[in-house]
Amino acid sequence: MKRSQWKWLAVSLGFSSIVLVLVLYFTFDERTLTYLSRLNPWYLALALIAHIVALGIWALRMKVLSRSLGYRVGLSGCLNAVFANLLIAGITPSQAGGEPVRVHELYRSGVKLGDATAVVIMERILDAVVLVAISIISMLLLGQQWQSIGSGQSGLIYGSWAIIATFVLLLLYLFKNPHVLKGWLRRISLWLDKRKRKRNAEKLTALLTRIDSEVDNFHGSLGMFVSRGRFGLFLGMVCTALFWFIEFVIASVILVGLGEQPHFVESFIAQILIALLMMIPLTPGGSGIAEVSAISIYSIFVDSAIVGVFVLLWRMIFYYFNIFAGLVASIGILKREVKRL
């Protein structure tokens, strides 16, 4: 990683650690010791294994979607992309840096840039569809309980549905009018060229030609997903549903390991709200936001004596483990790049 990325990693880890220490300080009491005496480490191990399995399903989804476009990408390459994505997502605001990493790794695996971009965007579309479906089902199952858990955050959920709908409609518009996307990318490239004060006309012309070519690939790939690649798209949807179901169940597994009730439905709603809040680009990787939002939401239905320990264990799996796995994958990718030189 670059020096600036190491700096943001340190900021993200430091901010998250400080918030977790404060959370534990304000929630730890005598009853917390009672809960800890009943701690079952096997449930915590199960939670970590479930998270690793979910990441494997994510990698399988990338492989399946790439295969539906005619590419044979190895599962190990997809796993590298997923793990490297976790590291960059952990140090960029709103976790926005992960998508370019996955596109880059697919490109390195032989997928054309436009096709790799289509795969990553399709991943996000499938995520959006599944998250909306889970939130609607959870709200219906909760019934009146939704008023106590999500009344203050209902605007966030409805707003996210509007954003998702806008994103899908924009994608459909660009699919029908690829020349509009080409025009946007050309203007951005020309603006960047002026900012960098580059005057090599041949290189600029080659870049604009490459943009047109990759947009055509992107347009063709999206069309293939809804035609010949429909079975791959269906498998991608199945993988997406499994991924999010396993990820959302992990919080309940941790609660059971701490001697609490699992609160499956409530936890699903809580996880969706936290995921939406972490999309706000305020801190690197959503550090701090995740901890504060988790404790404020889970404290509604989880004993206050254990909520701090729960958030700590939850973040150790979903944040600290992700950073560690991402670092390992990034070192492997760096070694691969060095060998190619």
PDB file of C-alpha atoms in Angstrom, residues 40-163:
ATOM      1  CA  ASN A  40     -19.252 -20.021  24.997  1.00  0.00           C
ATOM      2  CA  PRO A  41     -16.172 -19.698  22.758  1.00  0.00           C
ATOM      3  CA  TRP A  42     -17.494 -22.332  20.352  1.00  0.00           C
ATOM      4  CA  TYR A  43     -20.243 -19.949  19.232  1.00  0.00           C
ATOM      5  CA  LEU A  44     -17.646 -17.254  18.615  1.00  0.00           C
ATOM      6  CA  ALA A  45     -15.590 -19.699  16.552  1.00  0.00           C
ATOM      7  CA  LEU A  46     -18.771 -20.610  14.659  1.00  0.00           C
ATOM      8  CA  ALA A  47     -19.430 -16.904  13.990  1.00  0.00           C
ATOM      9  CA  LEU A  48     -15.929 -16.437  12.547  1.00  0.00           C
ATOM     10  CA  ILE A  49     -16.206 -19.578  10.410  1.00  0.00           C
ATOM     11  CA  ALA A  50     -19.600 -18.399   9.135  1.00  0.00           C
ATOM     12  CA  HIS A  51     -18.053 -15.059   8.135  1.00  0.00           C
ATOM     13  CA  ILE A  52     -15.261 -16.822   6.232  1.00  0.00           C
ATOM     14  CA  VAL A  53     -17.841 -19.030   4.492  1.00  0.00           C
ATOM     15  CA  ALA A  54     -19.837 -15.923   3.530  1.00  0.00           C
ATOM     16  CA  LEU A  55     -16.735 -14.331   2.007  1.00  0.00           C
ATOM     17  CA  GLY A  56     -16.161 -17.554   0.074  1.00  0.00           C
ATOM     18  CA  ILE A  57     -19.731 -17.313  -1.266  1.00  0.00           C
ATOM     19  CA  TRP A  58     -19.016 -13.711  -2.316  1.00  0.00           C
ATOM     20  CA  ALA A  59     -15.979 -14.945  -4.272  1.00  0.00           C
ATOM     21  CA  LEU A  60     -18.106 -17.709  -5.794  1.00  0.00           C
ATOM     22  CA  ARG A  61     -20.618 -15.066  -6.910  1.00  0.00           C
ATOM     23  CA  MET A  62     -17.849 -13.162  -8.715  1.00  0.00           C
ATOM     24  CA  LYS A  63     -16.759 -16.388 -10.416  1.00  0.00           C
ATOM     25  CA  VAL A  64     -20.326 -17.258 -11.447  1.00  0.00           C
ATOM     26  CA  LEU A  65     -21.063 -13.782 -12.840  1.00  0.00           C
ATOM     27  CA  SER A  66     -17.766 -13.736 -14.721  1.00  0.00           C
ATOM     28  CA  ARG A  67     -18.480 -17.222 -16.079  1.00  0.00           C
ATOM     29  CA  SER A  68     -21.857 -16.045 -17.396  1.00  0.00           C
ATOM     30  CA  LEU A  69     -19.942 -13.511 -19.529  1.00  0.00           C
ATOM     31  CA  GLY A  70     -17.662 -16.213 -20.893  1.00  0.00           C
ATOM     32  CA  TYR A  71     -14.645 -15.832 -18.579  1.00  0.00           C
ATOM     33  CA  ARG A  72     -13.085 -18.606 -16.515  1.00  0.00           C
ATOM     34  CA  VAL A  73     -11.781 -16.823 -13.435  1.00  0.00           C
ATOM     35  CA  GLY A  74     -10.288 -19.019 -10.726  1.00  0.00           C
ATOM     36  CA  LEU A  75     -11.920 -19.077  -7.317  1.00  0.00           C
ATOM     37  CA  SER A  76      -8.568 -18.197  -5.718  1.00  0.00           C
ATOM     38  CA  GLY A  77      -8.360 -15.055  -7.840  1.00  0.00           C
ATOM     39  CA  CYS A  78     -11.878 -14.079  -6.795  1.00  0.00           C
ATOM     40  CA  LEU A  79     -10.983 -14.679  -3.131  1.00  0.00           C
ATOM     41  CA  ASN A  80      -7.961 -12.390  -3.528  1.00  0.00           C
ATOM     42  CA  ALA A  81     -10.238  -9.731  -5.001  1.00  0.00           C
ATOM     43  CA  VAL A  82     -12.709 -10.050  -2.119  1.00  0.00           C
ATOM     44  CA  PHE A  83     -10.046  -9.908   0.613  1.00  0.00           C
ATOM     45  CA  ALA A  84      -8.154  -7.011  -1.002  1.00  0.00           C
ATOM     46  CA  ASN A  85     -11.508  -5.238  -1.339  1.00  0.00           C
ATOM     47  CA  LEU A  86     -12.047  -5.608   2.432  1.00  0.00           C
ATOM     48  CA  LEU A  87      -8.773  -3.830   3.215  1.00  0.00           C
ATOM     49  CA  ILE A  88      -9.352  -0.850   0.913  1.00  0.00           C
ATOM     50  CA  ALA A  89     -13.008  -0.623   1.970  1.00  0.00           C
ATOM     51  CA  GLY A  90     -11.786  -0.421   5.581  1.00  0.00           C
ATOM     52  CA  ILE A  91      -9.735   2.722   4.938  1.00  0.00           C
ATOM     53  CA  THR A  92     -11.887   4.681   2.474  1.00  0.00           C
ATOM     54  CA  PRO A  93     -14.950   6.787   3.369  1.00  0.00           C
ATOM     55  CA  SER A  94     -18.220   4.910   2.993  1.00  0.00           C
ATOM     56  CA  GLN A  95     -16.145   1.828   2.066  1.00  0.00           C
ATOM     57  CA  ALA A  96     -16.150   3.203  -1.481  1.00  0.00           C
ATOM     58  CA  GLY A  97     -12.669   2.000  -2.429  1.00  0.00           C
ATOM     59  CA  GLY A  98     -13.551  -1.669  -2.656  1.00  0.00           C
ATOM     60  CA  GLU A  99     -15.244  -1.657  -6.073  1.00  0.00           C
ATOM     61  CA  PRO A 100     -12.212  -0.409  -8.076  1.00  0.00           C
ATOM     62  CA  VAL A 101     -10.067  -3.069  -6.383  1.00  0.00           C
ATOM     63  CA  ARG A 102     -12.420  -5.851  -7.469  1.00  0.00           C
ATOM     64  CA  VAL A 103     -12.543  -4.449 -11.003  1.00  0.00           C
ATOM     65  CA  HIS A 104      -8.726  -4.321 -11.078  1.00  0.00           C
ATOM     66  CA  GLU A 105      -8.345  -7.904  -9.844  1.00  0.00           C
ATOM     67  CA  LEU A 106     -10.865  -9.214 -12.378  1.00  0.00           C
ATOM     68  CA  TYR A 107      -9.008  -7.297 -15.090  1.00  0.00           C
ATOM     69  CA  ARG A 108      -5.746  -8.902 -13.950  1.00  0.00           C
ATOM     70  CA  SER A 109      -7.477 -12.289 -14.222  1.00  0.00           C
ATOM     71  CA  GLY A 110      -8.184 -11.704 -17.905  1.00  0.00           C
ATOM     72  CA  VAL A 111     -11.602 -10.027 -17.779  1.00  0.00           C
ATOM     73  CA  LYS A 112     -11.968  -6.985 -20.030  1.00  0.00           C
ATOM     74  CA  LEU A 113     -12.258  -3.740 -18.106  1.00  0.00           C
ATOM     75  CA  GLY A 114     -15.804  -3.023 -19.261  1.00  0.00           C
ATOM     76  CA  ASP A 115     -16.886  -6.569 -18.452  1.00  0.00           C
ATOM     77  CA  ALA A 116     -15.207  -6.456 -15.024  1.00  0.00           C
ATOM     78  CA  THR A 117     -17.030  -3.196 -14.288  1.00  0.00           C
ATOM     79  CA  ALA A 118     -20.322  -4.814 -15.342  1.00  0.00           C
ATOM     80  CA  VAL A 119     -19.699  -7.748 -12.973  1.00  0.00           C
ATOM     81  CA  VAL A 120     -19.020  -5.444 -10.007  1.00  0.00           C
ATOM     82  CA  ILE A 121     -22.030  -3.238 -10.765  1.00  0.00           C
ATOM     83  CA  MET A 122     -24.235  -6.313 -11.109  1.00  0.00           C
ATOM     84  CA  GLU A 123     -22.977  -7.426  -7.689  1.00  0.00           C
ATOM     85  CA  ARG A 124     -24.180  -4.147  -6.219  1.00  0.00           C
ATOM     86  CA  ILE A 125     -27.562  -4.443  -7.968  1.00  0.00           C
ATOM     87  CA  LEU A 126     -28.051  -7.942  -6.553  1.00  0.00           C
ATOM     88  CA  ASP A 127     -27.013  -6.692  -3.098  1.00  0.00           C
ATOM     89  CA  ALA A 128     -29.563  -3.893  -3.315  1.00  0.00           C
ATOM     90  CA  VAL A 129     -32.392  -6.215  -4.379  1.00  0.00           C
ATOM     91  CA  VAL A 130     -31.661  -8.716  -1.591  1.00  0.00           C
ATOM     92  CA  LEU A 131     -31.273  -6.042   1.114  1.00  0.00           C
ATOM     93  CA  VAL A 132     -34.564  -4.415   0.145  1.00  0.00           C
ATOM     94  CA  ALA A 133     -36.280  -7.826   0.202  1.00  0.00           C
ATOM     95  CA  ILE A 134     -34.799  -8.690   3.617  1.00  0.00           C
ATOM     96  CA  SER A 135     -35.802  -5.319   5.082  1.00  0.00           C
ATOM     97  CA  ILE A 136     -39.390  -5.621   3.823  1.00  0.00           C
ATOM     98  CA  ILE A 137     -39.755  -9.198   5.123  1.00  0.00           C
ATOM     99  CA  SER A 138     -38.214  -8.283   8.488  1.00  0.00           C
ATOM    100  CA  MET A 139     -40.493  -5.273   8.900  1.00  0.00           C
ATOM    101  CA  LEU A 140     -43.537  -7.416   8.139  1.00  0.00           C
ATOM    102  CA  LEU A 141     -42.452 -10.111  10.613  1.00  0.00           C
ATOM    103  CA  LEU A 142     -41.793  -7.559  13.357  1.00  0.00           C
ATOM    104  CA  GLY A 143     -45.185  -5.911  13.018  1.00  0.00           C
ATOM    105  CA  GLN A 144     -45.776  -3.587  15.975  1.00  0.00           C
ATOM    106  CA  GLN A 145     -42.261  -4.220  17.302  1.00  0.00           C
ATOM    107  CA  TRP A 146     -40.962  -2.231  14.326  1.00  0.00           C
ATOM    108  CA  GLN A 147     -42.307   0.907  15.984  1.00  0.00           C
ATOM    109  CA  SER A 148     -39.910   0.509  18.921  1.00  0.00           C
ATOM    110  CA  ILE A 149     -36.872  -0.582  16.885  1.00  0.00           C
ATOM    111  CA  GLY A 150     -37.050   1.270  13.617  1.00  0.00           C
ATOM    112  CA  SER A 151     -39.441   4.199  13.978  1.00  0.00           C
ATOM    113  CA  GLY A 152     -36.580   6.690  14.185  1.00  0.00           C
ATOM    114  CA  GLN A 153     -34.691   5.057  11.341  1.00  0.00           C
ATOM    115  CA  SER A 154     -37.632   4.353   9.028  1.00  0.00           C
ATOM    116  CA  GLY A 155     -36.791   7.450   7.005  1.00  0.00           C
ATOM    117  CA  LEU A 156     -33.304   6.037   6.429  1.00  0.00           C
ATOM    118  CA  ILE A 157     -34.698   2.775   5.075  1.00  0.00           C
ATOM    119  CA  TYR A 158     -37.277   4.477   2.848  1.00  0.00           C
ATOM    120  CA  GLY A 159     -34.630   6.905   1.643  1.00  0.00           C
ATOM    121  CA  SER A 160     -32.302   4.009   0.804  1.00  0.00           C
ATOM    122  CA  TRP A 161     -35.073   2.383  -1.226  1.00  0.00           C
ATOM    123  CA  ALA A 162     -35.437   5.630  -3.174  1.00  0.00           C
ATOM    124  CA  ILE A 163     -31.666   5.779  -3.784  1.00  0.00           C
TER     125      ILE A 163
END
